[in-house]
XYZ file of C-alpha atoms in Angstrom:
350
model
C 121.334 192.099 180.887
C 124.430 193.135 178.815
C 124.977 196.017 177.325
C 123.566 196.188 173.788
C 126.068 197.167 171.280
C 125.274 199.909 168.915
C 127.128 199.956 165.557
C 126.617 203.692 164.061
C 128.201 206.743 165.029
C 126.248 209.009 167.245
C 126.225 211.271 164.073
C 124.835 208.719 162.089
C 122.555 207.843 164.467
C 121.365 210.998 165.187
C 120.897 211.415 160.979
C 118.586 208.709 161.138
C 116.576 210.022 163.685
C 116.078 213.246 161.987
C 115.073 211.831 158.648
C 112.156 209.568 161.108
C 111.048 212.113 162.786
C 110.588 213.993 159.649
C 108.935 211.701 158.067
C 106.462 210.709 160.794
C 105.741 214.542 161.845
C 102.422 214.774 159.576
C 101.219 211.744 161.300
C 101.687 213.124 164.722
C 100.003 216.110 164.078
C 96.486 214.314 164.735
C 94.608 211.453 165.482
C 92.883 209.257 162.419
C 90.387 210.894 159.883
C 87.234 210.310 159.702
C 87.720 208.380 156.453
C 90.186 206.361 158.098
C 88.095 205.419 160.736
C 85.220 204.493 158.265
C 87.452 201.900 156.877
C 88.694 200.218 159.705
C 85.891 197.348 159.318
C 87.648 196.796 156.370
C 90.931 196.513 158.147
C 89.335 194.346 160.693
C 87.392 192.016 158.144
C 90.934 191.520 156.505
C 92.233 190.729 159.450
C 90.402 188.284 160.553
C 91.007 186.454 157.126
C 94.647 186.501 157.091
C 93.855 184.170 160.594
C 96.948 184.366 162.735
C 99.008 186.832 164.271
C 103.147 186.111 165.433
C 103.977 188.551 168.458
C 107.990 189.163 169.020
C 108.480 190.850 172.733
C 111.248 191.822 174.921
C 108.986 191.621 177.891
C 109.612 188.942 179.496
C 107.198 186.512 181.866
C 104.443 189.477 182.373
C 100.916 188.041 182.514
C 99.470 190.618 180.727
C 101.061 189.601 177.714
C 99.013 186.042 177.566
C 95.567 187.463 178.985
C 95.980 190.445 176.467
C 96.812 187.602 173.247
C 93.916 185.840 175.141
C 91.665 189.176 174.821
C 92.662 189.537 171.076
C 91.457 186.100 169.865
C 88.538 186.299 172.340
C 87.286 189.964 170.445
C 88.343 189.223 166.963
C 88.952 185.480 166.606
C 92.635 185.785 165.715
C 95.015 183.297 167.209
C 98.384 184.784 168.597
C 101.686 183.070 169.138
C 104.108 184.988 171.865
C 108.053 185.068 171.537
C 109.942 186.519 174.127
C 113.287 187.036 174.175
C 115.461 188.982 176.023
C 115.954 192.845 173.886
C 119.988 191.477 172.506
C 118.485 187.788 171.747
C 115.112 189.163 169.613
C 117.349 191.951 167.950
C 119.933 188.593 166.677
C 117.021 186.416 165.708
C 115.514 188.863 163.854
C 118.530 189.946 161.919
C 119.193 186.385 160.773
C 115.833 185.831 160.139
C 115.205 189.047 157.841
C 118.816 188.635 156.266
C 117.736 185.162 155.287
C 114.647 186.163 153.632
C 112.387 184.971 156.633
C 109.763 187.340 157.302
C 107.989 185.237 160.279
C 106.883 188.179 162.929
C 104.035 190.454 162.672
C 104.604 193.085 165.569
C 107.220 194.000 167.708
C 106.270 194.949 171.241
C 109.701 196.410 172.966
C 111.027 199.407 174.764
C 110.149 202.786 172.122
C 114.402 202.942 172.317
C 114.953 199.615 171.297
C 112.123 200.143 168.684
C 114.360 203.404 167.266
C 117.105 201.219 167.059
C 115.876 198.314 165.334
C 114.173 200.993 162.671
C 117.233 203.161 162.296
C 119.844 200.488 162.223
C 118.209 196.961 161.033
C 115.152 198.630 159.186
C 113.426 195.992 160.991
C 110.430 197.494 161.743
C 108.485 199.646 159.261
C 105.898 202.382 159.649
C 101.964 201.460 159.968
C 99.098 203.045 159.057
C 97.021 205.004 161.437
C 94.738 203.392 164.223
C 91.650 204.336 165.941
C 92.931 204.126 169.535
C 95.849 206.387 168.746
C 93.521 209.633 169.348
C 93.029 208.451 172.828
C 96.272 208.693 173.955
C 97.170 211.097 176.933
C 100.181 213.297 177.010
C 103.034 213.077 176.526
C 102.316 210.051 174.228
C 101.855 210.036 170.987
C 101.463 207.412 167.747
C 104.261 208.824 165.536
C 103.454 206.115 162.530
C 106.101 204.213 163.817
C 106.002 203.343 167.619
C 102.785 203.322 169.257
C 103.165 203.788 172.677
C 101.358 201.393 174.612
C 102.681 201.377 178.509
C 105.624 201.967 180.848
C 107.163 200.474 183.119
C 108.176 202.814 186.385
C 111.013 202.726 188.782
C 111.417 203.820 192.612
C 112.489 202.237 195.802
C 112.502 199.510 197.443
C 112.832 199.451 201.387
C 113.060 196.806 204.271
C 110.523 197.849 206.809
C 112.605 196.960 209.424
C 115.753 198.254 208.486
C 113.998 201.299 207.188
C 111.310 202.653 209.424
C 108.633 203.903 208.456
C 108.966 207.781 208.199
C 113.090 207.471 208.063
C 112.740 205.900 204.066
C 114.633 208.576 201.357
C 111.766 210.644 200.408
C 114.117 211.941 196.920
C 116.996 210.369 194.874
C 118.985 212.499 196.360
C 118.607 211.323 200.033
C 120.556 208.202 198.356
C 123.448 209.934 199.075
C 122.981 210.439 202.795
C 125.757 208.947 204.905
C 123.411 206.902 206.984
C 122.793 204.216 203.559
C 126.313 203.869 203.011
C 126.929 199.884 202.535
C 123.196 199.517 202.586
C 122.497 200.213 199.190
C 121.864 197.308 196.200
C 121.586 198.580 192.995
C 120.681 196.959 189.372
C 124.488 198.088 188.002
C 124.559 200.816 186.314
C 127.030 200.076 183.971
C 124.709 197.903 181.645
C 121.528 198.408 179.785
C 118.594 197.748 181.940
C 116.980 199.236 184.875
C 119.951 200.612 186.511
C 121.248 202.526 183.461
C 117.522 204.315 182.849
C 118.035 205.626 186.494
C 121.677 206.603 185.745
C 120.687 208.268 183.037
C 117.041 210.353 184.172
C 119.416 211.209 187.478
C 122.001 212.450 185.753
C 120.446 214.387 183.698
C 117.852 215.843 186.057
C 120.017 216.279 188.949
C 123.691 216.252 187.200
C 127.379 214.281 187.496
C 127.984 215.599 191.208
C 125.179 213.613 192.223
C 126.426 210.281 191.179
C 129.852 211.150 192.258
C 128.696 211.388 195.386
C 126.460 208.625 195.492
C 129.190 206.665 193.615
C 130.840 206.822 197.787
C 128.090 204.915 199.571
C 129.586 201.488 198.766
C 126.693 200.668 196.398
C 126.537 196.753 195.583
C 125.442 196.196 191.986
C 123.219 193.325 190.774
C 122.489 192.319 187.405
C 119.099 189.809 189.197
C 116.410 191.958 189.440
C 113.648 189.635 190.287
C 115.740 188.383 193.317
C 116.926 191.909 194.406
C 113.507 192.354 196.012
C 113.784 189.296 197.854
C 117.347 190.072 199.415
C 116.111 193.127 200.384
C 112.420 191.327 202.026
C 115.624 189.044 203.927
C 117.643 191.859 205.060
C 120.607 191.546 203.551
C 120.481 194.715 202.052
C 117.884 198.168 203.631
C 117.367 199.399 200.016
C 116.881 198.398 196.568
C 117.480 200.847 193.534
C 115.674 201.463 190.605
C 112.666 198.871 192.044
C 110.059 198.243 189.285
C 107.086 199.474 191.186
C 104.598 196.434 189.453
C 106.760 194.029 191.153
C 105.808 195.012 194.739
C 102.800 193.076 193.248
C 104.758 189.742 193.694
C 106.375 190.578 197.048
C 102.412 191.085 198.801
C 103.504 189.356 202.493
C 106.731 190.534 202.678
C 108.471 192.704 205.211
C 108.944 195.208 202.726
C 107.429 198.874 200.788
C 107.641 200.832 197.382
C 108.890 204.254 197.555
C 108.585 207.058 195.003
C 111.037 209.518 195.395
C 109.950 212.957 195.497
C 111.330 214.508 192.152
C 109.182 211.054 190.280
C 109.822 207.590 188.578
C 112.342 206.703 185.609
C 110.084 205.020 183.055
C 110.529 203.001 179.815
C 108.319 203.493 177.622
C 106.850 200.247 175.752
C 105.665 200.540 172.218
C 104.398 198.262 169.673
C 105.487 198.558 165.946
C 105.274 196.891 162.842
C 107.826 194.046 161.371
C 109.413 194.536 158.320
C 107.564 191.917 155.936
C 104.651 190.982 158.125
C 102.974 187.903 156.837
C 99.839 189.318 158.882
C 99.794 192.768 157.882
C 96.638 193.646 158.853
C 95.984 191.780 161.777
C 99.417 193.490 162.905
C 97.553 196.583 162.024
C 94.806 195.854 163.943
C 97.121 194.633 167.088
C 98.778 197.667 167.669
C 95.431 199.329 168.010
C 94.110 197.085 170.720
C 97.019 197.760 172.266
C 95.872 201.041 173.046
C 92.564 200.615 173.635
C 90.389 200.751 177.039
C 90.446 197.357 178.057
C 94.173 196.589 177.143
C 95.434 199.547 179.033
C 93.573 197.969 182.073
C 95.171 195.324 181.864
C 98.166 196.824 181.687
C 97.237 198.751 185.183
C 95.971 195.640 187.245
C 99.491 194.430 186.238
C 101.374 197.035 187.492
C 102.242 199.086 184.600
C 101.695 203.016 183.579
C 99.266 203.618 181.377
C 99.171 205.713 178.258
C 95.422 205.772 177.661
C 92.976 208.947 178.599
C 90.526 207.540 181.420
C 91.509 204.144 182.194
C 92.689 205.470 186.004
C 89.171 205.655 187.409
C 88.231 201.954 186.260
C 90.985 199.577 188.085
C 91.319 199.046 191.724
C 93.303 201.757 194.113
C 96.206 199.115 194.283
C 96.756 199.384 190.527
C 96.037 203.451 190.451
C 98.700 204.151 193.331
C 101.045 202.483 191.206
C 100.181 203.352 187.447
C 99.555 207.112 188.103
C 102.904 208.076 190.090
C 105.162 211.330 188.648
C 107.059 210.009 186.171
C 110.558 211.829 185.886
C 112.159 210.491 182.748
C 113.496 208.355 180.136
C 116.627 207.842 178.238
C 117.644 208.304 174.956
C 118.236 206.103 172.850
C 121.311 208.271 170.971
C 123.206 209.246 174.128
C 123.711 205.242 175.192
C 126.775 204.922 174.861
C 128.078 207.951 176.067
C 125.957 207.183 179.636
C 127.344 204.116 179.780
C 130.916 205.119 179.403
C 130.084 207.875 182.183
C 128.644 205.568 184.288
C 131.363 203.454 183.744
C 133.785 206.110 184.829
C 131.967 206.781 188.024
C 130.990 203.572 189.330
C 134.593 201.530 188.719
Protein backbone atom coordinates (compact mmCIF):
# COMPACT_ATOMS: atom_id res chain seq x y z
CA UNK A 1 0.00 0.00 0.00
CA UNK A 2 1.17 3.65 -0.48
CA UNK A 3 0.89 6.15 1.65
CA UNK A 4 -2.41 8.03 1.36
CA UNK A 5 -1.98 11.65 0.89
CA UNK A 6 -3.86 13.98 3.08
CA UNK A 7 -4.54 17.51 1.74
CA UNK A 8 -5.57 19.74 4.97
CA UNK A 9 -3.49 21.07 7.55
CA UNK A 10 -3.42 19.20 10.77
CA UNK A 11 -5.25 22.38 12.08
CA UNK A 12 -7.78 22.10 9.65
CA UNK A 13 -8.12 18.73 10.11
CA UNK A 14 -8.32 18.73 13.55
CA UNK A 15 -11.30 21.72 13.04
CA UNK A 16 -13.21 19.29 11.27
CA UNK A 17 -13.05 16.78 13.71
CA UNK A 18 -14.24 18.97 16.41
CA UNK A 19 -17.23 20.33 14.58
CA UNK A 20 -18.12 16.03 13.97
CA UNK A 21 -17.71 15.14 17.06
CA UNK A 22 -19.89 17.90 18.16
CA UNK A 23 -22.35 17.27 16.15
CA UNK A 24 -22.63 13.50 16.64
CA UNK A 25 -22.21 13.77 20.65
CA UNK A 26 -26.18 13.67 21.30
CA UNK A 27 -26.27 10.58 19.29
CA UNK A 28 -23.64 8.84 21.26
CA UNK A 29 -25.11 9.50 24.36
CA UNK A 30 -27.56 6.37 23.92
CA UNK A 31 -28.77 3.68 22.02
CA UNK A 32 -32.21 4.14 19.76
CA UNK A 33 -35.60 5.23 21.38
CA UNK A 34 -38.20 3.37 21.74
CA UNK A 35 -40.03 5.31 19.02
CA UNK A 36 -37.25 4.72 16.82
CA UNK A 37 -37.28 1.24 17.23
CA UNK A 38 -41.13 1.10 16.62
CA UNK A 39 -40.50 2.40 13.22
CA UNK A 40 -37.89 0.37 12.00
CA UNK A 41 -40.54 -2.00 10.09
CA UNK A 42 -41.08 0.95 8.33
CA UNK A 43 -37.45 1.37 7.53
CA UNK A 44 -37.25 -2.22 6.64
CA UNK A 45 -40.55 -2.31 4.44
CA UNK A 46 -38.89 0.70 2.52
CA UNK A 47 -36.09 -1.04 2.13
CA UNK A 48 -37.01 -3.81 0.69
CA UNK A 49 -38.85 -1.63 -2.02
CA UNK A 50 -36.06 0.45 -3.07
CA UNK A 51 -34.65 -3.46 -4.12
CA UNK A 52 -30.90 -3.23 -4.33
CA UNK A 53 -28.14 -2.27 -2.29
CA UNK A 54 -24.27 -1.08 -3.91
CA UNK A 55 -21.53 -1.92 -1.16
CA UNK A 56 -18.02 0.15 -1.65
CA UNK A 57 -15.17 -1.67 0.67
CA UNK A 58 -11.57 -1.37 1.28
CA UNK A 59 -11.46 -4.90 2.50
CA UNK A 60 -10.19 -6.74 0.24
CA UNK A 61 -10.76 -10.76 -0.70
CA UNK A 62 -12.33 -11.56 2.98
CA UNK A 63 -15.08 -14.18 2.75
CA UNK A 64 -17.11 -12.70 5.11
CA UNK A 65 -17.86 -9.97 2.96
CA UNK A 66 -19.83 -12.36 0.25
CA UNK A 67 -21.48 -14.80 2.94
CA UNK A 68 -22.50 -11.58 4.95
CA UNK A 69 -24.12 -9.82 1.28
CA UNK A 70 -25.31 -13.51 0.99
CA UNK A 71 -26.98 -13.27 4.66
CA UNK A 72 -28.54 -9.82 3.77
CA UNK A 73 -30.51 -10.90 0.66
CA UNK A 74 -31.19 -14.28 2.32
CA UNK A 75 -33.05 -12.21 5.61
CA UNK A 76 -34.49 -9.33 3.75
CA UNK A 77 -34.55 -10.14 0.03
CA UNK A 78 -32.24 -7.30 -1.00
CA UNK A 79 -29.66 -8.01 -3.64
CA UNK A 80 -26.06 -6.58 -2.93
CA UNK A 81 -23.31 -5.78 -5.36
CA UNK A 82 -19.57 -5.70 -3.64
CA UNK A 83 -16.72 -3.22 -4.83
CA UNK A 84 -13.51 -3.52 -3.41
CA UNK A 85 -10.86 -1.48 -3.92
CA UNK A 86 -7.85 -0.89 -2.32
CA UNK A 87 -8.50 2.42 0.57
CA UNK A 88 -6.37 5.18 -2.24
CA UNK A 89 -8.31 3.51 -5.38
CA UNK A 90 -12.15 3.71 -3.63
CA UNK A 91 -11.24 7.24 -2.14
CA UNK A 92 -10.32 8.36 -6.32
CA UNK A 93 -13.35 6.61 -7.69
CA UNK A 94 -15.49 8.06 -5.45
CA UNK A 95 -14.29 11.59 -5.82
CA UNK A 96 -14.79 11.46 -9.59
CA UNK A 97 -17.83 9.83 -9.25
CA UNK A 98 -19.50 12.39 -6.67
CA UNK A 99 -17.73 15.42 -8.51
CA UNK A 100 -19.47 14.22 -11.63
CA UNK A 101 -22.81 14.08 -10.20
CA UNK A 102 -22.77 10.16 -9.88
CA UNK A 103 -24.18 9.09 -6.75
CA UNK A 104 -23.85 5.10 -7.43
CA UNK A 105 -22.79 3.64 -3.73
CA UNK A 106 -24.97 3.10 -0.85
CA UNK A 107 -22.49 2.28 2.12
CA UNK A 108 -19.05 2.51 2.71
CA UNK A 109 -17.48 -0.26 4.74
CA UNK A 110 -13.62 0.94 5.49
CA UNK A 111 -11.22 1.49 8.30
CA UNK A 112 -13.29 4.23 11.03
CA UNK A 113 -9.87 6.53 9.95
CA UNK A 114 -10.36 6.33 6.47
CA UNK A 115 -14.15 6.87 7.16
CA UNK A 116 -13.05 10.40 9.15
CA UNK A 117 -11.23 11.26 6.26
CA UNK A 118 -13.50 10.75 3.53
CA UNK A 119 -16.28 12.77 5.85
CA UNK A 120 -13.98 15.58 6.84
CA UNK A 121 -12.22 16.09 3.58
CA UNK A 122 -14.52 14.71 0.52
CA UNK A 123 -17.91 14.99 2.52
CA UNK A 124 -18.32 11.69 1.05
CA UNK A 125 -20.04 10.03 3.51
CA UNK A 126 -22.93 11.58 5.46
CA UNK A 127 -24.46 10.88 8.85
CA UNK A 128 -27.38 8.09 9.25
CA UNK A 129 -30.03 7.75 11.35
CA UNK A 130 -29.98 5.58 14.36
CA UNK A 131 -30.12 1.63 14.24
CA UNK A 132 -31.35 -1.01 16.45
CA UNK A 133 -28.11 -3.02 16.76
CA UNK A 134 -26.17 0.06 17.78
CA UNK A 135 -27.32 -0.46 21.62
CA UNK A 136 -25.61 -3.75 21.53
CA UNK A 137 -22.37 -2.67 21.07
CA UNK A 138 -19.61 -3.45 23.75
CA UNK A 139 -17.06 -0.99 24.90
CA UNK A 140 -15.17 0.88 23.73
CA UNK A 141 -17.42 1.03 20.58
CA UNK A 142 -19.82 3.15 19.91
CA UNK A 143 -22.38 4.33 16.81
CA UNK A 144 -21.49 8.06 16.73
CA UNK A 145 -24.23 8.80 13.73
CA UNK A 146 -21.53 8.61 11.51
CA UNK A 147 -19.28 5.43 11.67
CA UNK A 148 -20.74 2.41 13.01
CA UNK A 149 -18.25 0.28 14.17
CA UNK A 150 -18.63 -3.06 12.98
CA UNK A 151 -15.15 -5.20 13.53
CA UNK A 152 -11.36 -5.05 13.77
CA UNK A 153 -8.86 -6.42 12.50
CA UNK A 154 -5.83 -7.38 15.16
CA UNK A 155 -2.14 -7.58 14.82
CA UNK A 156 0.68 -9.77 16.66
CA UNK A 157 3.39 -12.11 15.66
CA UNK A 158 4.21 -14.35 13.55
CA UNK A 159 6.94 -17.09 14.37
CA UNK A 160 8.72 -20.09 12.57
CA UNK A 161 8.44 -22.98 14.91
CA UNK A 162 11.63 -24.08 14.12
CA UNK A 163 13.57 -21.13 14.14
CA UNK A 164 11.65 -20.01 17.15
CA UNK A 165 11.09 -22.65 19.75
CA UNK A 166 8.51 -22.97 21.47
CA UNK A 167 8.92 -21.12 24.88
CA UNK A 168 12.00 -18.83 23.33
CA UNK A 169 9.08 -16.67 21.00
CA UNK A 170 9.06 -12.61 22.24
CA UNK A 171 6.41 -12.73 24.77
CA UNK A 172 6.14 -8.35 24.40
CA UNK A 173 6.95 -5.83 21.59
CA UNK A 174 9.59 -5.00 23.33
CA UNK A 175 11.52 -8.36 23.26
CA UNK A 176 11.71 -7.22 19.39
CA UNK A 177 14.54 -5.47 20.30
CA UNK A 178 16.56 -8.28 21.82
CA UNK A 179 19.92 -8.84 20.14
CA UNK A 180 19.25 -12.46 19.46
CA UNK A 181 16.39 -11.30 16.33
CA UNK A 182 18.74 -9.06 14.82
CA UNK A 183 18.59 -9.87 10.85
CA UNK A 184 15.71 -12.14 11.63
CA UNK A 185 13.09 -9.76 11.65
CA UNK A 186 10.48 -9.01 8.42
CA UNK A 187 8.35 -6.33 8.89
CA UNK A 188 5.23 -4.78 6.77
CA UNK A 189 7.41 -1.21 6.34
CA UNK A 190 6.62 1.11 8.41
CA UNK A 191 6.99 3.94 6.42
CA UNK A 192 3.56 3.53 4.53
CA UNK A 193 -0.03 3.31 5.49
CA UNK A 194 -0.99 -0.18 6.29
CA UNK A 195 -0.27 -2.68 8.86
CA UNK A 196 3.17 -1.70 9.65
CA UNK A 197 2.40 2.00 10.27
CA UNK A 198 -0.71 1.04 12.89
CA UNK A 199 2.08 -0.86 14.84
CA UNK A 200 4.51 2.10 14.47
CA UNK A 201 2.17 4.17 15.63
CA UNK A 202 0.24 2.08 18.92
CA UNK A 203 4.23 1.30 19.82
CA UNK A 204 5.24 4.48 19.77
CA UNK A 205 2.90 5.86 21.51
CA UNK A 206 2.50 3.22 24.21
CA UNK A 207 6.03 2.47 24.68
CA UNK A 208 7.76 5.80 23.13
CA UNK A 209 10.64 6.91 20.28
CA UNK A 210 13.55 5.01 22.23
CA UNK A 211 11.86 1.94 21.49
CA UNK A 212 11.90 2.15 17.78
CA UNK A 213 15.29 3.60 17.83
CA UNK A 214 16.39 0.74 19.17
CA UNK A 215 14.50 -1.64 17.31
CA UNK A 216 15.27 0.54 14.23
CA UNK A 217 19.19 -1.55 14.91
CA UNK A 218 18.03 -5.13 14.41
CA UNK A 219 18.40 -4.99 10.60
CA UNK A 220 14.61 -5.18 10.13
CA UNK A 221 13.65 -6.15 6.36
CA UNK A 222 10.50 -4.32 5.29
CA UNK A 223 7.78 -5.76 3.01
CA UNK A 224 5.01 -4.07 1.46
CA UNK A 225 3.32 -8.24 0.60
CA UNK A 226 1.57 -9.11 3.45
CA UNK A 227 -0.22 -12.17 2.34
CA UNK A 228 3.20 -13.70 1.30
CA UNK A 229 5.09 -12.50 4.47
CA UNK A 230 3.50 -15.43 6.30
CA UNK A 231 4.62 -17.79 3.85
CA UNK A 232 8.42 -16.65 3.89
CA UNK A 233 8.33 -16.90 7.31
CA UNK A 234 6.36 -20.86 7.16
CA UNK A 235 9.85 -21.33 4.56
CA UNK A 236 12.35 -19.97 6.84
CA UNK A 237 13.67 -17.31 5.29
CA UNK A 238 12.88 -15.08 7.88
CA UNK A 239 12.15 -16.39 12.23
CA UNK A 240 9.58 -13.56 12.63
CA UNK A 241 6.95 -11.67 11.00
CA UNK A 242 5.70 -8.17 12.33
CA UNK A 243 2.51 -6.79 12.72
CA UNK A 244 0.88 -10.52 11.58
CA UNK A 245 -2.92 -10.19 11.10
CA UNK A 246 -3.92 -12.79 13.59
CA UNK A 247 -7.18 -14.05 11.10
CA UNK A 248 -4.64 -15.00 8.65
CA UNK A 249 -3.03 -17.81 10.73
CA UNK A 250 -6.45 -19.13 9.47
CA UNK A 251 -4.93 -19.62 5.93
CA UNK A 252 -1.50 -20.87 7.04
CA UNK A 253 -3.42 -24.19 9.12
CA UNK A 254 -0.39 -26.95 8.11
CA UNK A 255 2.32 -24.83 8.28
CA UNK A 256 5.43 -24.90 10.39
CA UNK A 257 4.44 -21.86 11.94
CA UNK A 258 2.34 -19.89 15.30
CA UNK A 259 0.52 -16.53 16.20
CA UNK A 260 1.87 -14.66 19.03
CA UNK A 261 0.26 -11.89 21.07
CA UNK A 262 2.60 -9.87 22.71
CA UNK A 263 2.11 -9.26 26.23
CA UNK A 264 1.19 -5.43 26.42
CA UNK A 265 -1.93 -6.57 23.42
CA UNK A 266 -2.79 -6.26 19.61
CA UNK A 267 -2.78 -3.00 17.31
CA UNK A 268 -6.27 -3.02 15.80
CA UNK A 269 -8.13 -1.15 13.01
CA UNK A 270 -11.18 -0.58 13.58
CA UNK A 271 -13.76 -1.26 10.57
CA UNK A 272 -16.88 0.79 10.32
CA UNK A 273 -19.64 1.10 7.97
CA UNK A 274 -21.13 4.56 7.00
CA UNK A 275 -23.38 6.10 4.76
CA UNK A 276 -22.57 7.54 1.01
CA UNK A 277 -23.22 10.86 0.24
CA UNK A 278 -26.37 10.59 -2.21
CA UNK A 279 -27.31 6.99 -1.66
CA UNK A 280 -29.67 5.84 -4.32
CA UNK A 281 -30.69 3.11 -1.58
CA UNK A 282 -31.07 5.12 1.37
CA UNK A 283 -32.83 2.97 3.36
CA UNK A 284 -31.64 -0.26 2.56
CA UNK A 285 -28.14 1.48 3.39
CA UNK A 286 -29.88 2.26 6.58
CA UNK A 287 -30.86 -0.97 7.20
CA UNK A 288 -27.19 -2.45 6.16
CA UNK A 289 -25.30 -0.80 8.60
CA UNK A 290 -27.53 -2.30 11.22
CA UNK A 291 -27.03 -5.89 10.21
CA UNK A 292 -23.75 -5.14 10.35
CA UNK A 293 -23.88 -5.12 13.91
CA UNK A 294 -26.10 -7.57 14.64
CA UNK A 295 -25.62 -11.24 16.26
CA UNK A 296 -25.21 -13.25 13.36
CA UNK A 297 -22.97 -10.77 11.32
CA UNK A 298 -20.57 -10.34 14.13
CA UNK A 299 -20.22 -14.22 13.98
CA UNK A 300 -19.33 -14.17 11.02
CA UNK A 301 -17.01 -11.79 11.46
CA UNK A 302 -15.37 -14.16 14.38
CA UNK A 303 -15.30 -17.57 12.39
CA UNK A 304 -13.31 -15.31 9.98
CA UNK A 305 -10.86 -14.19 12.13
CA UNK A 306 -11.84 -10.80 13.05
CA UNK A 307 -12.59 -8.87 16.59
CA UNK A 308 -15.80 -8.38 17.32
CA UNK A 309 -17.67 -5.34 18.52
CA UNK A 310 -20.93 -6.98 19.54
CA UNK A 311 -21.97 -7.84 23.43
CA UNK A 312 -22.21 -11.83 23.56
CA UNK A 313 -21.24 -13.13 20.32
CA UNK A 314 -17.82 -14.77 22.13
CA UNK A 315 -19.63 -17.71 23.70
CA UNK A 316 -21.39 -18.79 20.28
CA UNK A 317 -18.30 -19.49 17.72
CA UNK A 318 -15.80 -22.19 18.03
CA UNK A 319 -12.54 -21.81 20.52
CA UNK A 320 -10.40 -21.30 17.26
CA UNK A 321 -12.32 -18.13 16.42
CA UNK A 322 -12.59 -16.94 20.37
CA UNK A 323 -8.67 -17.30 20.93
CA UNK A 324 -8.33 -15.05 18.17
CA UNK A 325 -11.29 -12.44 18.30
CA UNK A 326 -11.06 -11.85 22.12
CA UNK A 327 -7.14 -11.07 22.50
CA UNK A 328 -6.04 -7.51 24.47
CA UNK A 329 -6.24 -5.12 22.07
CA UNK A 330 -3.57 -2.26 22.64
CA UNK A 331 -4.42 0.44 20.15
CA UNK A 332 -5.20 2.31 17.14
CA UNK A 333 -4.02 5.27 15.27
CA UNK A 334 -5.27 8.43 14.58
CA UNK A 335 -6.31 9.48 11.86
CA UNK A 336 -4.95 13.41 12.48
CA UNK A 337 -1.41 12.51 13.59
CA UNK A 338 -0.68 10.50 10.01
CA UNK A 339 1.45 12.34 8.72
CA UNK A 340 3.47 13.33 11.42
CA UNK A 341 4.01 9.22 12.22
CA UNK A 342 4.92 8.73 9.02
CA UNK A 343 7.53 11.39 8.78
CA UNK A 344 8.86 9.92 12.26
CA UNK A 345 8.89 6.69 11.08
CA UNK A 346 10.47 7.81 8.18
CA UNK A 347 13.24 9.38 10.18
CA UNK A 348 13.90 6.26 12.13
CA UNK A 349 13.71 3.53 9.78
CA UNK A 350 15.94 5.23 6.67
Amino acid sequence: MIALHVGPSLAVMRRALVALSIGFAMLCASGPSSAEVADWDKVVAAAKAEGGLVLYTALLGAPSTKAIAKAFEAKYGIPVQVLEARASELRERIRTEQSAGRYLGDVMFNSENQVIILSAEDKSVVPHEPVPNAAGLMEPFRDDGLKSPVMTINYGLLVNNRLVPAGEEPKSWSDLTDPKWKGKILSDDMRAVGGGYVMFFVTEEKLGKAYHEALATQGIQFTREMREAGRRVARGEMAIYTPFILSDILNLKGLPVRAVVPAEGAPYVLYATAAMKGAPHPNAARLYIDFAMSDEVQQIFAQDGFGIVRRGVLEKVTPEARAIAAVKLMGGSDPVRQNEMLDLARSIYK
